[in-house]
Amino acid sequence: MTLDAATVAALAQQLDDCASNARDTLKITDAHPAMDWDDAYAVQDAMRARQIGRGARLVGYKAGLTSHAKMRQMGVDTPVFGYLLDVHALPDGAACKAAELIHPKVEPEIVFVLGRELKGPGCHIGAVLAATEFVIPGIEVIDSRYRDFKFDLKSVIADNTSAARFVVGGRPLPVSGLDLRTAGVVLERNGEAVAFGAGAAVLGHPAAAVAMLANHLAARGESIAAGSLVLSGGITEAVAVKAGDNVTLRLQEAGSTSLRFV
Ligand code: 0L1
Ligand code: MG
């Protein structure tokens, strides 16, 4: 750690305020260039504690930057992890208020719902599948608090990996007998297919992202509780959206989920 507790708290407040007021900021490493990975996750943890302190509930986690398309889009080379709160969740087909966001984009994701606790270290794809109750389609709405989505990995980790909203829906698919690598997704904006791919785009197998998350959390003394949702990461590049757009994600065999931006 290079940051003291007061600086970590101040940065968490800065990013939390930006998210609450749909206001952007410069990436925090501009002012704190020596920040390390522990600092970045400490700021994320402090922001989570602030939001839970206001009454929000932890409902799961997300892996981000898990596909080559996303890594290329953002110019980075490693996944990042964040948390999901109930206040981030929207009902299937709901309206998502664009005015509450800075510059939203959507990502098509395969979402794991765990029937059992998942704990690292040493977590692997088999353990993830054994602990998974079902998968469902999910749209993640990301909204970096950094001006023009310009950030580095430490800044984006501190900013809870751009988490803003998410929706899940469709038909729950048990993973037994399913090959998630070849599960196809189609993301439509206003009825037009704008991005498509298959599960293997996420680290070769989307369960690999969940295993990485469990191992990451274990190093920090945490596990993924039974009943948690895990967004395994965007299968394609993120797609920009604005008020008036309708977005639908179709996951092979699992139906669809959608959002309306108003
Ligand atoms: O969920 C994601 O892949 C987002 C990770 C953070 C980077 C971004 O804002 O695109
Ligand atoms: Mg994502």
XYZ file of C-alpha atoms and ligand atoms in Angstrom:
273
model
C 0.000 0.000 0.000
C 1.213 3.489 -0.761
C -1.936 5.436 0.215
C -2.864 6.240 3.809
C -6.354 5.517 5.169
C -7.511 9.131 4.832
C -6.538 9.255 1.145
C -8.255 5.928 0.441
C -11.440 7.247 2.102
C -11.269 10.546 0.190
C -10.844 8.772 -3.161
C -13.757 6.424 -2.373
C -15.914 9.445 -1.567
C -14.836 11.199 -4.790
C -15.768 8.220 -6.982
C -18.961 7.495 -5.033
C -20.057 11.132 -5.444
C -19.310 11.012 -9.169
C -21.473 7.880 -9.511
C -24.317 9.379 -7.451
C -24.332 12.652 -9.386
C -23.470 11.363 -12.893
C -20.367 13.544 -12.890
C -17.048 12.530 -14.418
C -13.533 13.014 -13.098
C -9.943 12.538 -14.200
C -8.413 9.142 -13.472
C -7.192 9.009 -9.893
C -3.694 7.809 -10.783
C -3.056 11.287 -12.265
C -2.919 12.610 -8.687
C -1.565 9.360 -7.168
C 0.839 7.869 -9.716
C 2.505 5.539 -7.171
C -0.776 3.781 -6.310
C -0.445 -0.006 -6.269
C -2.997 -2.837 -6.757
C -3.742 -3.044 -3.024
C -4.483 0.686 -2.981
C -6.832 0.285 -5.941
C -8.821 -2.530 -4.300
C -8.750 -0.670 -0.950
C -10.505 2.297 -2.604
C -13.032 -0.111 -4.183
C -13.628 -1.735 -0.765
C -14.096 1.660 0.872
C -16.649 2.638 -1.773
C -18.505 -0.647 -1.223
C -18.547 -0.015 2.543
C -19.943 3.506 1.980
C -22.755 2.188 -0.242
C -23.596 -0.717 2.072
C -23.562 1.793 4.924
C -26.345 3.642 3.074
C -28.446 0.454 3.018
C -27.418 -1.281 -0.228
C -26.980 -5.067 -0.183
C -24.183 -7.088 -1.776
C -25.759 -9.479 -4.318
C -22.719 -10.677 -6.216
C -19.581 -9.872 -8.151
C -18.384 -9.107 -11.647
C -15.361 -9.922 -13.691
C -14.409 -7.326 -16.269
C -12.044 -7.116 -19.207
C -12.222 -10.900 -19.611
C -12.459 -11.044 -23.416
C -9.849 -10.152 -26.008
C -12.411 -7.835 -27.636
C -12.786 -5.849 -24.386
C -9.074 -5.893 -23.623
C -8.344 -4.588 -27.125
C -11.097 -1.955 -26.824
C -9.654 -0.653 -23.545
C -5.955 -1.239 -24.319
C -5.302 -3.478 -21.281
C -4.211 -7.079 -20.802
C -5.631 -8.441 -17.546
C -9.096 -8.996 -16.001
C -10.396 -6.918 -13.110
C -13.023 -7.649 -10.444
C -15.803 -5.664 -8.825
C -18.938 -6.058 -6.718
C -22.675 -5.911 -7.477
C -25.257 -4.321 -5.214
C -29.039 -4.655 -5.229
C -29.269 -0.962 -6.137
C -27.443 -1.744 -9.417
C -30.074 -4.321 -10.460
C -32.945 -3.481 -12.816
C -35.982 -5.677 -13.547
C -36.074 -7.423 -16.914
C -37.438 -5.052 -19.580
C -37.205 -2.069 -17.236
C -36.386 1.529 -18.037
C -32.797 2.565 -17.329
C -32.507 6.312 -16.764
C -29.714 7.644 -18.977
C -29.675 10.953 -17.072
C -28.439 9.062 -13.978
C -25.402 7.908 -15.949
C -22.439 9.669 -17.561
C -21.742 7.770 -20.791
C -23.321 4.312 -20.528
C -22.331 1.297 -22.595
C -23.800 -2.211 -22.550
C -22.096 -5.581 -22.513
C -23.552 -9.052 -23.235
C -22.675 -11.413 -20.416
C -23.273 -14.962 -19.224
C -24.343 -14.699 -15.590
C -23.678 -17.497 -13.103
C -26.002 -18.018 -10.144
C -24.325 -20.075 -7.445
C -26.167 -22.780 -5.519
C -23.212 -23.285 -3.195
C -20.469 -21.122 -1.734
C -17.401 -20.920 -3.985
C -14.071 -20.471 -2.305
C -10.474 -20.247 -3.540
C -7.568 -20.697 -3.627
C -7.204 -23.371 -6.259
C -10.665 -22.797 -7.697
C -11.026 -24.108 -11.271
C -13.666 -24.422 -13.973
C -14.889 -27.770 -12.586
C -15.440 -26.319 -9.117
C -17.336 -23.368 -10.611
C -19.626 -25.626 -12.637
C -20.213 -27.879 -9.611
C -21.249 -24.857 -7.518
C -23.413 -23.259 -10.227
C -27.186 -23.615 -9.925
C -27.802 -22.146 -13.401
C -26.664 -19.527 -15.899
C -28.835 -16.809 -17.430
C -28.345 -13.983 -19.914
C -27.370 -10.635 -18.427
C -26.758 -7.148 -19.784
C -24.226 -5.130 -17.839
C -24.472 -1.346 -18.118
C -21.014 0.061 -17.512
C -20.413 3.746 -16.888
C -16.837 4.679 -16.082
C -16.655 7.668 -13.811
C -13.536 8.722 -15.730
C -13.740 11.352 -18.425
C -14.145 9.799 -21.891
C -13.561 6.294 -20.456
C -9.850 7.210 -20.201
C -8.266 5.236 -17.378
C -5.615 2.722 -16.424
C -6.275 -0.572 -14.614
C -5.662 0.741 -11.110
C -8.034 3.651 -11.613
C -10.734 1.407 -13.038
C -10.435 -1.114 -10.178
C -10.882 1.715 -7.677
C -13.990 2.751 -9.644
C -15.562 -0.705 -9.099
C -14.669 -1.640 -12.687
C -17.202 0.833 -14.111
C -20.170 -1.107 -12.640
C -23.392 0.897 -12.918
C -26.503 -1.220 -13.625
C -27.343 -4.738 -14.736
C -30.318 -6.814 -15.755
C -30.751 -10.569 -15.925
C -33.632 -12.532 -17.356
C -34.515 -15.249 -19.807
C -34.631 -18.894 -18.882
C -32.284 -20.322 -16.237
C -30.062 -22.992 -17.817
C -28.545 -25.701 -15.615
C -24.898 -26.138 -16.672
C -24.934 -29.921 -16.632
C -24.573 -31.127 -20.225
C -24.064 -27.589 -21.496
C -20.941 -26.429 -23.330
C -20.710 -22.774 -22.340
C -17.830 -22.237 -24.781
C -20.144 -22.602 -27.742
C -23.170 -20.850 -26.216
C -23.938 -18.038 -28.651
C -25.038 -14.501 -27.742
C -26.599 -11.805 -29.901
C -26.877 -8.234 -28.624
C -29.493 -6.110 -30.366
C -29.866 -2.341 -30.205
C -33.184 -1.067 -31.533
C -33.841 -4.387 -33.239
C -30.488 -4.513 -35.027
C -27.860 -7.108 -34.100
C -24.855 -5.000 -33.115
C -22.584 -7.551 -31.437
C -22.400 -11.333 -31.346
C -20.100 -13.997 -30.054
C -19.860 -17.152 -27.971
C -18.913 -17.968 -24.402
C -15.361 -18.987 -25.337
C -14.593 -15.292 -25.961
C -14.356 -15.000 -22.154
C -10.978 -16.479 -21.243
C -11.702 -19.608 -23.324
C -14.597 -20.547 -20.990
C -16.735 -18.115 -18.954
C -16.404 -20.318 -15.848
C -12.667 -19.544 -15.945
C -13.500 -15.908 -15.138
C -15.569 -17.019 -12.132
C -12.715 -19.251 -10.936
C -10.280 -16.325 -11.253
C -12.688 -14.180 -9.248
C -12.936 -16.816 -6.473
C -9.128 -17.052 -6.307
C -8.809 -13.261 -6.270
C -11.323 -13.019 -3.411
C -9.606 -15.822 -1.473
C -6.381 -13.827 -1.462
C -8.387 -11.102 0.278
C -10.101 -13.459 2.772
C -13.452 -13.472 0.944
C -15.522 -16.079 -0.878
C -18.566 -16.000 -3.161
C -21.652 -16.787 -1.093
C -24.331 -19.263 -2.208
C -27.055 -17.407 -4.080
C -24.666 -14.813 -5.509
C -24.834 -13.615 -9.086
C -21.565 -13.427 -10.986
C -21.257 -11.474 -14.229
C -18.475 -13.308 -16.052
C -17.517 -10.453 -18.369
C -18.493 -8.911 -21.686
C -18.317 -11.399 -24.564
C -17.948 -8.616 -27.120
C -16.835 -5.008 -27.116
C -19.099 -2.699 -25.111
C -21.764 -0.880 -27.154
C -22.614 2.780 -26.441
C -26.276 3.539 -25.637
C -28.373 6.660 -25.134
C -31.906 7.618 -24.154
C -34.342 6.124 -26.659
C -32.348 2.934 -27.232
C -33.832 -0.511 -26.589
C -31.298 -3.245 -25.948
C -31.942 -6.996 -25.974
C -29.520 -9.811 -25.288
C -30.290 -13.316 -26.555
C -28.358 -16.258 -25.125
C -28.662 -19.565 -27.001
C -31.206 -21.879 -25.317
C -31.739 -19.340 -22.512
C -34.052 -16.746 -24.057
C -33.459 -13.035 -23.705
C -33.318 -10.079 -21.378
C -33.721 -6.426 -22.230
C -33.530 -2.806 -21.104
C -35.001 0.453 -22.370
C -32.901 3.598 -22.004
C -35.069 6.614 -21.235
O -17.244 -5.034 -17.133
C -16.267 -4.648 -17.774
O -15.656 -5.352 -18.605
C -15.778 -3.252 -17.551
C -14.449 -3.229 -16.964
C -13.957 -1.830 -16.803
C -13.478 -1.215 -18.053
C -14.551 -0.475 -18.796
O -15.116 0.484 -18.267
O -14.775 -0.815 -19.957
Mg -18.875 -6.332 -17.825
